[in-house]
mmCIF file of C-alpha atoms in Angstrom:
data_model
loop_
_atom_site.group_PDB
_atom_site.id
_atom_site.type_symbol
_atom_site.label_atom_id
_atom_site.label_comp_id
_atom_site.label_asym_id
_atom_site.label_seq_id
_atom_site.Cartn_x
_atom_site.Cartn_y
_atom_site.Cartn_z
ATOM 1 C CA MET A 1214 -1.725 -5.771 34.245
ATOM 2 C CA LEU A 1215 -2.125 -4.026 30.889
ATOM 3 C CA GLU A 1216 -5.644 -5.410 30.629
ATOM 4 C CA THR A 1217 -6.700 -3.722 33.865
ATOM 5 C CA ILE A 1218 -5.776 -0.145 32.925
ATOM 6 C CA SER A 1219 -7.826 2.229 30.813
ATOM 7 C CA PHE A 1220 -7.619 2.271 27.024
ATOM 8 C CA ALA A 1221 -6.393 5.889 27.074
ATOM 9 C CA GLN A 1222 -3.495 5.075 29.372
ATOM 10 C CA ARG A 1223 -2.604 1.989 27.354
ATOM 11 C CA GLN A 1224 -2.407 4.209 24.295
ATOM 12 C CA ARG A 1225 0.009 6.542 26.088
ATOM 13 C CA LEU A 1226 2.113 3.594 27.226
ATOM 14 C CA ALA A 1227 2.142 2.289 23.635
ATOM 15 C CA TYR A 1228 3.356 5.708 22.491
ATOM 16 C CA ILE A 1229 6.231 5.582 24.973
ATOM 17 C CA ASP A 1230 7.044 2.088 23.735
ATOM 18 C CA PHE A 1231 6.841 3.241 20.098
ATOM 19 C CA CYS A 1232 9.196 6.195 20.630
ATOM 20 C CA LEU A 1233 11.747 4.115 22.514
ATOM 21 C CA LEU A 1234 11.700 1.465 19.785
ATOM 22 C CA PHE A 1235 11.804 3.720 16.720
ATOM 23 C CA LYS A 1236 13.466 6.882 17.993
ATOM 24 C CA GLY A 1237 15.616 5.472 20.770
ATOM 25 C CA ALA A 1238 14.486 8.126 23.228
ATOM 26 C CA ILE A 1239 11.532 10.193 24.430
ATOM 27 C CA TYR A 1240 11.069 13.397 26.426
ATOM 28 C CA ARG A 1241 8.336 13.523 29.025
ATOM 29 C CA GLN A 1242 7.063 16.645 27.266
ATOM 30 C CA ASP A 1243 6.613 14.603 24.053
ATOM 31 C CA LEU A 1244 3.966 12.513 25.790
ATOM 32 C CA ILE A 1245 2.316 15.505 27.479
ATOM 33 C CA SER A 1246 2.089 17.469 24.231
ATOM 34 C CA LYS A 1247 0.905 14.508 22.153
ATOM 35 C CA PHE A 1248 -1.991 13.578 24.411
ATOM 36 C CA GLU A 1249 -2.596 16.937 26.117
ATOM 37 C CA VAL A 1250 -2.303 15.539 29.627
ATOM 38 C CA GLY A 1251 -0.947 17.214 32.722
ATOM 39 C CA LEU A 1252 2.564 16.877 34.076
ATOM 40 C CA SER A 1253 1.476 14.635 36.930
ATOM 41 C CA ALA A 1254 -0.439 12.308 34.586
ATOM 42 C CA GLY A 1255 2.565 12.096 32.268
ATOM 43 C CA SER A 1256 4.838 11.283 35.178
ATOM 44 C CA ARG A 1257 2.478 8.506 36.285
ATOM 45 C CA ASP A 1258 2.567 7.024 32.780
ATOM 46 C CA PHE A 1259 6.358 6.845 32.775
ATOM 47 C CA SER A 1260 6.357 5.371 36.280
ATOM 48 C CA LEU A 1261 3.853 2.710 35.227
ATOM 49 C CA TYR A 1262 5.795 1.934 32.059
ATOM 50 C CA LYS A 1263 8.966 1.486 34.111
ATOM 51 C CA GLU A 1264 7.064 -0.774 36.522
ATOM 52 C CA LEU A 1265 5.842 -2.930 33.631
ATOM 53 C CA ALA A 1266 9.149 -2.949 31.727
ATOM 54 C CA PRO A 1267 11.940 -1.928 34.123
ATOM 55 C CA SER A 1268 14.726 -2.915 31.711
ATOM 56 C CA ASN A 1269 13.430 -0.914 28.754
ATOM 57 C CA LEU A 1270 14.392 2.650 29.580
ATOM 58 C CA GLN A 1271 16.788 4.762 31.575
ATOM 59 C CA TYR A 1272 16.555 8.444 32.450
ATOM 60 C CA ASP A 1273 19.361 10.816 31.574
ATOM 61 C CA ALA A 1274 19.178 13.699 34.045
ATOM 62 C CA LYS A 1275 21.525 15.868 31.964
ATOM 63 C CA GLU A 1276 19.443 15.620 28.769
ATOM 64 C CA LYS A 1277 16.192 15.250 30.712
ATOM 65 C CA ARG A 1278 14.846 12.420 28.581
ATOM 66 C CA TYR A 1279 14.420 8.671 28.652
ATOM 67 C CA PHE A 1280 16.621 6.470 26.474
ATOM 68 C CA GLN A 1281 16.194 2.941 25.189
ATOM 69 C CA THR A 1282 18.410 0.414 26.961
ATOM 70 C CA GLU A 1283 20.465 -2.305 25.282
ATOM 71 C CA GLY A 1284 18.139 -4.898 26.783
ATOM 72 C CA PHE A 1285 15.004 -3.253 25.385
ATOM 73 C CA VAL A 1286 12.124 -5.628 24.580
ATOM 74 C CA PRO A 1287 8.904 -3.969 23.320
ATOM 75 C CA LEU A 1288 6.081 -3.991 25.801
ATOM 76 C CA PHE A 1289 3.577 -3.961 22.941
ATOM 77 C CA GLU A 1290 3.526 -5.776 19.607
ATOM 78 C CA HIS A 1291 4.044 -3.329 16.754
ATOM 79 C CA ASP A 1292 2.784 -4.529 13.365
ATOM 80 C CA ALA A 1293 5.476 -4.031 10.721
ATOM 81 C CA ARG A 1294 3.195 -3.105 7.796
ATOM 82 C CA LYS A 1295 1.040 -0.676 9.780
ATOM 83 C CA THR A 1296 4.104 0.899 11.337
ATOM 84 C CA LEU A 1297 5.813 1.458 7.994
ATOM 85 C CA VAL A 1298 2.708 3.157 6.610
ATOM 86 C CA LYS A 1299 2.473 5.361 9.682
ATOM 87 C CA LEU A 1300 6.151 6.258 9.501
ATOM 88 C CA ALA A 1301 5.744 7.110 5.812
ATOM 89 C CA ASN A 1302 2.909 9.475 6.723
ATOM 90 C CA ASP A 1303 4.609 10.898 9.835
ATOM 91 C CA ILE A 1304 2.173 9.267 12.257
ATOM 92 C CA SER A 1305 3.793 8.076 15.480
ATOM 93 C CA ASP A 1306 0.995 7.252 17.880
ATOM 94 C CA GLY A 1307 1.794 3.614 18.614
ATOM 95 C CA PHE A 1308 -1.950 3.059 18.280
ATOM 96 C CA ASP A 1309 -1.766 -0.173 16.284
ATOM 97 C CA ALA A 1310 0.048 -1.763 19.217
ATOM 98 C CA ILE A 1311 -3.108 -1.772 21.323
ATOM 99 C CA GLY A 1312 -5.691 -2.788 18.750
ATOM 100 C CA ASP A 1313 -6.851 0.206 16.763
ATOM 101 C CA ILE A 1314 -9.922 0.080 14.535
ATOM 102 C CA GLN A 1315 -9.582 -2.464 11.719
ATOM 103 C CA PHE A 1316 -10.444 -1.250 8.218
ATOM 104 C CA PRO A 1317 -11.115 -3.604 5.258
ATOM 105 C CA VAL A 1318 -7.984 -2.557 3.392
ATOM 106 C CA GLU A 1319 -5.361 -4.901 2.009
ATOM 107 C CA SER A 1320 -1.943 -4.060 0.610
ATOM 108 C CA ALA A 1321 -0.551 -5.556 -2.591
ATOM 109 C CA SER A 1322 2.838 -5.639 -0.896
ATOM 110 C CA SER A 1323 1.622 -7.819 1.995
ATOM 111 C CA LEU A 1324 4.067 -10.592 1.127
ATOM 112 C CA ASN A 1325 6.963 -8.271 1.819
ATOM 113 C CA VAL A 1326 6.976 -7.724 5.590
ATOM 114 C CA PRO A 1327 10.318 -6.508 6.992
ATOM 115 C CA ASP A 1328 11.611 -7.369 10.444
ATOM 116 C CA ILE A 1329 10.221 -4.730 12.814
ATOM 117 C CA PHE A 1330 13.519 -4.497 14.713
ATOM 118 C CA VAL A 1331 15.458 -3.870 11.501
ATOM 119 C CA VAL A 1332 13.006 -1.087 10.655
ATOM 120 C CA ALA A 1333 13.329 0.325 14.175
ATOM 121 C CA LYS A 1334 17.121 0.526 14.034
ATOM 122 C CA LEU A 1335 17.074 2.151 10.602
ATOM 123 C CA VAL A 1336 14.502 4.709 11.745
ATOM 124 C CA GLN A 1337 16.633 5.431 14.812
ATOM 125 C CA ALA A 1338 19.606 6.033 12.527
ATOM 126 C CA ILE A 1339 17.600 8.393 10.317
ATOM 127 C CA VAL A 1340 16.065 10.324 13.226
ATOM 128 C CA ASN A 1341 19.369 10.637 15.087
ATOM 129 C CA ASN A 1342 21.578 11.186 12.012
ATOM 130 C CA LYS A 1343 23.664 8.027 12.399
ATOM 131 C CA ALA A 1344 25.339 5.585 10.055
ATOM 132 C CA VAL A 1345 24.646 1.857 10.374
ATOM 133 C CA SER A 1346 26.509 -1.373 9.864
ATOM 134 C CA VAL A 1347 24.324 -4.096 8.332
ATOM 135 C CA ILE A 1348 24.458 -7.513 6.756
ATOM 136 C CA TYR A 1349 22.891 -7.189 3.315
ATOM 137 C CA THR A 1350 22.052 -10.050 0.976
ATOM 138 C CA SER A 1351 22.036 -8.981 -2.668
ATOM 139 C CA LEU A 1352 21.182 -10.952 -5.786
ATOM 140 C CA SER A 1353 24.637 -10.402 -7.255
ATOM 141 C CA SER A 1354 27.014 -10.963 -4.336
ATOM 142 C CA GLY A 1355 25.110 -12.757 -1.570
ATOM 143 C CA SER A 1356 25.476 -11.766 2.098
ATOM 144 C CA ASN A 1357 28.076 -9.155 2.980
ATOM 145 C CA ALA A 1358 28.717 -6.487 5.584
ATOM 146 C CA ARG A 1359 27.834 -2.962 4.401
ATOM 147 C CA GLU A 1360 28.056 0.452 6.000
ATOM 148 C CA LEU A 1361 25.108 2.655 5.092
ATOM 149 C CA VAL A 1362 23.925 6.152 5.919
ATOM 150 C CA PRO A 1363 20.116 5.902 5.615
ATOM 151 C CA HIS A 1364 17.932 8.953 5.070
ATOM 152 C CA SER A 1365 14.490 7.717 3.935
ATOM 153 C CA ILE A 1366 12.276 4.631 3.948
ATOM 154 C CA VAL A 1367 10.413 4.142 0.687
ATOM 155 C CA ASP A 1368 7.394 2.128 -0.462
ATOM 156 C CA ASN A 1369 7.740 1.437 -4.180
ATOM 157 C CA GLY A 1370 4.271 -0.111 -4.355
ATOM 158 C CA GLN A 1371 5.577 -3.668 -4.156
ATOM 159 C CA ARG A 1372 8.086 -3.703 -1.310
ATOM 160 C CA TRP A 1373 9.857 -1.452 1.152
ATOM 161 C CA HIS A 1374 13.334 -0.021 0.664
ATOM 162 C CA VAL A 1375 15.688 2.225 2.558
ATOM 163 C CA ARG A 1376 17.413 4.976 0.603
ATOM 164 C CA ALA A 1377 20.963 5.307 1.848
ATOM 165 C CA TYR A 1378 24.522 6.313 1.056
ATOM 166 C CA ASP A 1379 26.532 3.138 0.490
ATOM 167 C CA ARG A 1380 30.137 3.467 1.646
ATOM 168 C CA LYS A 1381 31.142 0.403 -0.367
ATOM 169 C CA THR A 1382 30.285 2.015 -3.705
ATOM 170 C CA SER A 1383 30.427 5.668 -2.581
ATOM 171 C CA SER A 1384 26.953 6.287 -3.982
ATOM 172 C CA PHE A 1385 23.323 6.649 -2.945
ATOM 173 C CA ARG A 1386 21.303 3.471 -3.550
ATOM 174 C CA ASP A 1387 18.115 1.658 -2.575
ATOM 175 C CA PHE A 1388 18.275 -1.403 -0.332
ATOM 176 C CA VAL A 1389 15.399 -3.856 0.143
ATOM 177 C CA LEU A 1390 14.419 -3.947 3.825
ATOM 178 C CA THR A 1391 13.787 -7.698 3.941
ATOM 179 C CA ARG A 1392 17.381 -8.332 2.799
ATOM 180 C CA ILE A 1393 18.872 -6.407 5.734
ATOM 181 C CA SER A 1394 19.856 -8.013 9.033
ATOM 182 C CA LYS A 1395 22.028 -7.291 12.085
ATOM 183 C CA VAL A 1396 21.725 -3.521 12.114
ATOM 184 C CA THR A 1397 24.172 -1.685 14.393
ATOM 185 C CA LEU A 1398 24.206 2.082 14.922
ATOM 186 C CA LYS A 1399 27.494 3.829 14.216
ATOM 187 C CA ALA A 1400 28.906 7.339 14.474
ATOM 188 C CA THR A 1401 27.518 10.487 12.866
ATOM 189 C CA PRO A 1402 28.237 10.479 9.101
ATOM 190 C CA ASP A 1403 30.101 13.099 7.071
ATOM 191 C CA MET A 1404 28.007 15.798 5.404
ATOM 192 C CA SER A 1405 28.861 14.346 1.985
ATOM 193 C CA GLU A 1406 26.946 11.170 2.963
ATOM 194 C CA THR A 1407 23.689 12.873 3.973
ATOM 195 C CA VAL A 1408 20.431 13.431 2.089
ATOM 196 C CA SER A 1409 21.352 16.960 0.984
ATOM 197 C CA ASN A 1410 23.962 15.410 -1.339
ATOM 198 C CA ASP A 1411 21.655 12.760 -2.813
ATOM 199 C CA ILE A 1412 21.180 14.494 -6.176
ATOM 200 C CA GLN A 1413 18.681 11.980 -7.545
ATOM 201 C CA TRP A 1414 16.576 12.272 -4.389
ATOM 202 C CA GLN A 1415 16.629 16.064 -4.296
ATOM 203 C CA ARG A 1416 15.808 16.461 -7.985
ATOM 204 C CA LYS A 1417 12.088 16.730 -8.828
ATOM 205 C CA ILE A 1418 10.798 15.958 -12.320
ATOM 206 C CA SER A 1419 7.373 15.964 -13.973
ATOM 207 C CA LEU A 1420 6.424 12.838 -15.919
ATOM 208 C CA GLU A 1421 3.908 13.423 -18.722
ATOM 209 C CA LEU A 1422 1.708 10.356 -19.110
ATOM 210 C CA VAL A 1423 -0.809 9.943 -21.940
ATOM 211 C CA PRO A 1424 -3.087 7.112 -23.144
ATOM 212 C CA HIS A 1425 -1.023 4.629 -25.127
ATOM 213 C CA PRO A 1426 -1.334 5.801 -28.756
ATOM 214 C CA LYS A 1427 -1.224 2.270 -30.222
ATOM 215 C CA ASN A 1428 -2.822 0.026 -27.581
ATOM 216 C CA ILE A 1429 -5.887 2.097 -26.632
ATOM 217 C CA GLN A 1430 -8.828 2.487 -28.998
ATOM 218 C CA HIS A 1431 -10.832 4.818 -26.733
ATOM 219 C CA PRO A 1432 -8.353 7.098 -24.929
ATOM 220 C CA THR A 1433 -11.130 9.001 -23.151
ATOM 221 C CA ALA A 1434 -11.596 6.009 -20.820
ATOM 222 C CA ILE A 1435 -7.949 6.224 -19.716
ATOM 223 C CA GLU A 1436 -8.187 9.998 -19.382
ATOM 224 C CA LEU A 1437 -11.114 9.522 -16.997
ATOM 225 C CA ASP A 1438 -9.332 6.752 -15.055
ATOM 226 C CA TYR A 1439 -6.379 9.000 -14.267
ATOM 227 C CA GLY A 1440 -8.103 12.379 -14.167
ATOM 228 C CA MET A 1441 -6.059 13.679 -17.090
ATOM 229 C CA GLN A 1442 -6.267 17.298 -18.165
ATOM 230 C CA ASN A 1443 -6.277 17.868 -21.932
ATOM 231 C CA GLY A 1444 -5.278 14.241 -22.417
ATOM 232 C CA VAL A 1445 -2.174 14.445 -20.190
ATOM 233 C CA LEU A 1446 -1.412 13.455 -16.606
ATOM 234 C CA LYS A 1447 1.558 15.329 -15.167
ATOM 235 C CA VAL A 1448 3.070 13.449 -12.246
ATOM 236 C CA PRO A 1449 5.674 15.160 -10.045
ATOM 237 C CA VAL A 1450 8.156 12.641 -8.664
ATOM 238 C CA ARG A 1451 11.651 12.445 -7.240
ATOM 239 C CA ALA A 1452 14.129 11.318 -9.891
ATOM 240 C CA ALA A 1453 15.194 8.457 -7.598
ATOM 241 C CA MET A 1454 11.596 7.179 -7.534
ATOM 242 C CA ALA A 1455 10.728 7.557 -11.223
ATOM 243 C CA GLY A 1456 11.615 4.000 -12.221
ATOM 244 C CA TYR A 1457 9.404 2.501 -9.509
ATOM 245 C CA LEU A 1458 6.392 4.584 -10.508
ATOM 246 C CA LEU A 1459 6.794 3.797 -14.208
ATOM 247 C CA ARG A 1460 7.018 0.067 -13.530
ATOM 248 C CA ARG A 1461 4.133 0.046 -11.064
ATOM 249 C CA TRP A 1462 1.838 1.768 -13.549
ATOM 250 C CA ASN A 1463 3.114 -0.244 -16.545
ATOM 251 C CA VAL A 1464 4.072 2.889 -18.454
ATOM 252 C CA ASP A 1465 5.581 2.298 -21.901
ATOM 253 C CA CYS A 1466 8.875 4.220 -21.818
ATOM 254 C CA THR A 1467 9.998 3.477 -25.363
ATOM 255 C CA LYS A 1468 10.590 6.409 -27.710
ATOM 256 C CA HIS A 1469 7.935 5.345 -30.212
ATOM 257 C CA ALA A 1470 5.362 3.589 -27.972
ATOM 258 C CA SER A 1471 6.481 0.198 -29.220
ATOM 259 C CA LEU A 1472 5.322 -2.023 -26.326
ATOM 260 C CA ARG A 1473 2.166 -3.469 -27.860
ATOM 261 C CA THR A 1474 0.743 -5.830 -25.200
ATOM 262 C CA GLY A 1475 -2.472 -4.986 -23.372
ATOM 263 C CA GLU A 1476 -1.054 -4.177 -19.950
ATOM 264 C CA TYR A 1477 0.543 -0.994 -21.299
ATOM 265 C CA GLN A 1478 -2.251 1.555 -21.246
ATOM 266 C CA LEU A 1479 -0.005 4.567 -20.647
ATOM 267 C CA TRP A 1480 2.909 6.034 -22.580
ATOM 268 C CA LEU A 1481 5.571 8.420 -21.280
ATOM 269 C CA ARG A 1482 5.358 11.366 -23.642
ATOM 270 C CA ASN A 1483 8.494 13.164 -22.414
ATOM 271 C CA GLN A 1484 10.775 10.133 -22.512
ATOM 272 C CA MET A 1485 13.828 12.334 -23.116
ATOM 273 C CA LEU A 1486 13.485 13.513 -19.515
ATOM 274 C CA LEU A 1487 14.916 10.182 -18.308
ATOM 275 C CA THR A 1488 18.303 10.411 -20.011
ATOM 276 C CA ASP A 1489 20.195 11.556 -16.904
ATOM 277 C CA ILE A 1490 18.257 9.638 -14.237
ATOM 278 C CA ASP A 1491 19.574 6.540 -12.452
ATOM 279 C CA ASN A 1492 17.589 3.461 -11.422
ATOM 280 C CA LEU A 1493 15.648 3.100 -14.675
ATOM 281 C CA ALA A 1494 16.494 -0.486 -15.638
ATOM 282 C CA ILE A 1495 13.084 -1.415 -14.207
ATOM 283 C CA ALA A 1496 11.175 1.155 -16.303
ATOM 284 C CA PRO A 1497 9.280 -0.745 -19.055
ATOM 285 C CA GLY A 1498 11.049 -0.457 -22.388
ATOM 286 C CA TYR A 1499 13.639 2.074 -21.256
ATOM 287 C CA ILE A 1500 17.229 1.455 -22.295
ATOM 288 C CA GLY A 1501 19.697 3.469 -20.266
ATOM 289 C CA GLU A 1502 22.506 3.362 -17.770
ATOM 290 C CA GLN A 1503 23.029 0.531 -15.276
ATOM 291 C CA THR A 1504 20.630 0.628 -12.351
ATOM 292 C CA GLN A 1505 21.642 1.938 -8.931
ATOM 293 C CA TYR A 1506 19.721 -0.754 -7.120
ATOM 294 C CA GLY A 1507 21.280 -2.432 -4.057
#
């Protein structure tokens, strides 16, 4: 039946499906405002969606919105990589579910594709301010149950993580999405477990990157590559994300620019800035405290 309806209506149905999957609920007004349709048209869309997937949603008359049911099965196929990019950029149109325009763009992190239902549950927890119970498989301890309070999903350039408060260690950490399974929503967390108390996430720093003083013979080329001003590129970044950026760009983080192989074209000039930042075991050449990596 989906093939017989107009593309515009399929897009609206995909949006309903998207919101139910990733937010757990949707107001009728959300659809009307998003697509600038009338009340009657919006009502017809919800009626058609319920006809096509009667077990996917239920209406709460008190809250005046539709909620995802326990037996929810997506009506459309939502691509995990596209969805994560859209979530990261606050785009929630469900458009990829009905065949949006294909661009010749590939991602270097294409090998790391998380389970879409794991992502959906974590996004629901973030949007609705909930804790989650998960099974997490770590390199150090294998598979174990963890209780997390997630607040952000992060692309480190290689793979996707969720930033969350970990009740096991009483600290904020990063957890690789592909290592998470069996996500269950739990009660609202304490204020001490929420993003406002994630000091490393809230703190903003400015990394000063310069052409590597020992590996680069013609620094002007690097200055042009990175659009440096007066030979310096100042990069604002959350403290919690600094290690990922430095590794992704192969930035020499030693005090005296001592990494001499060719892949290190940049040097961190203000290396002393990292002394009180967690999660830097992955920063090239940096020797500091133990990483806070899940």
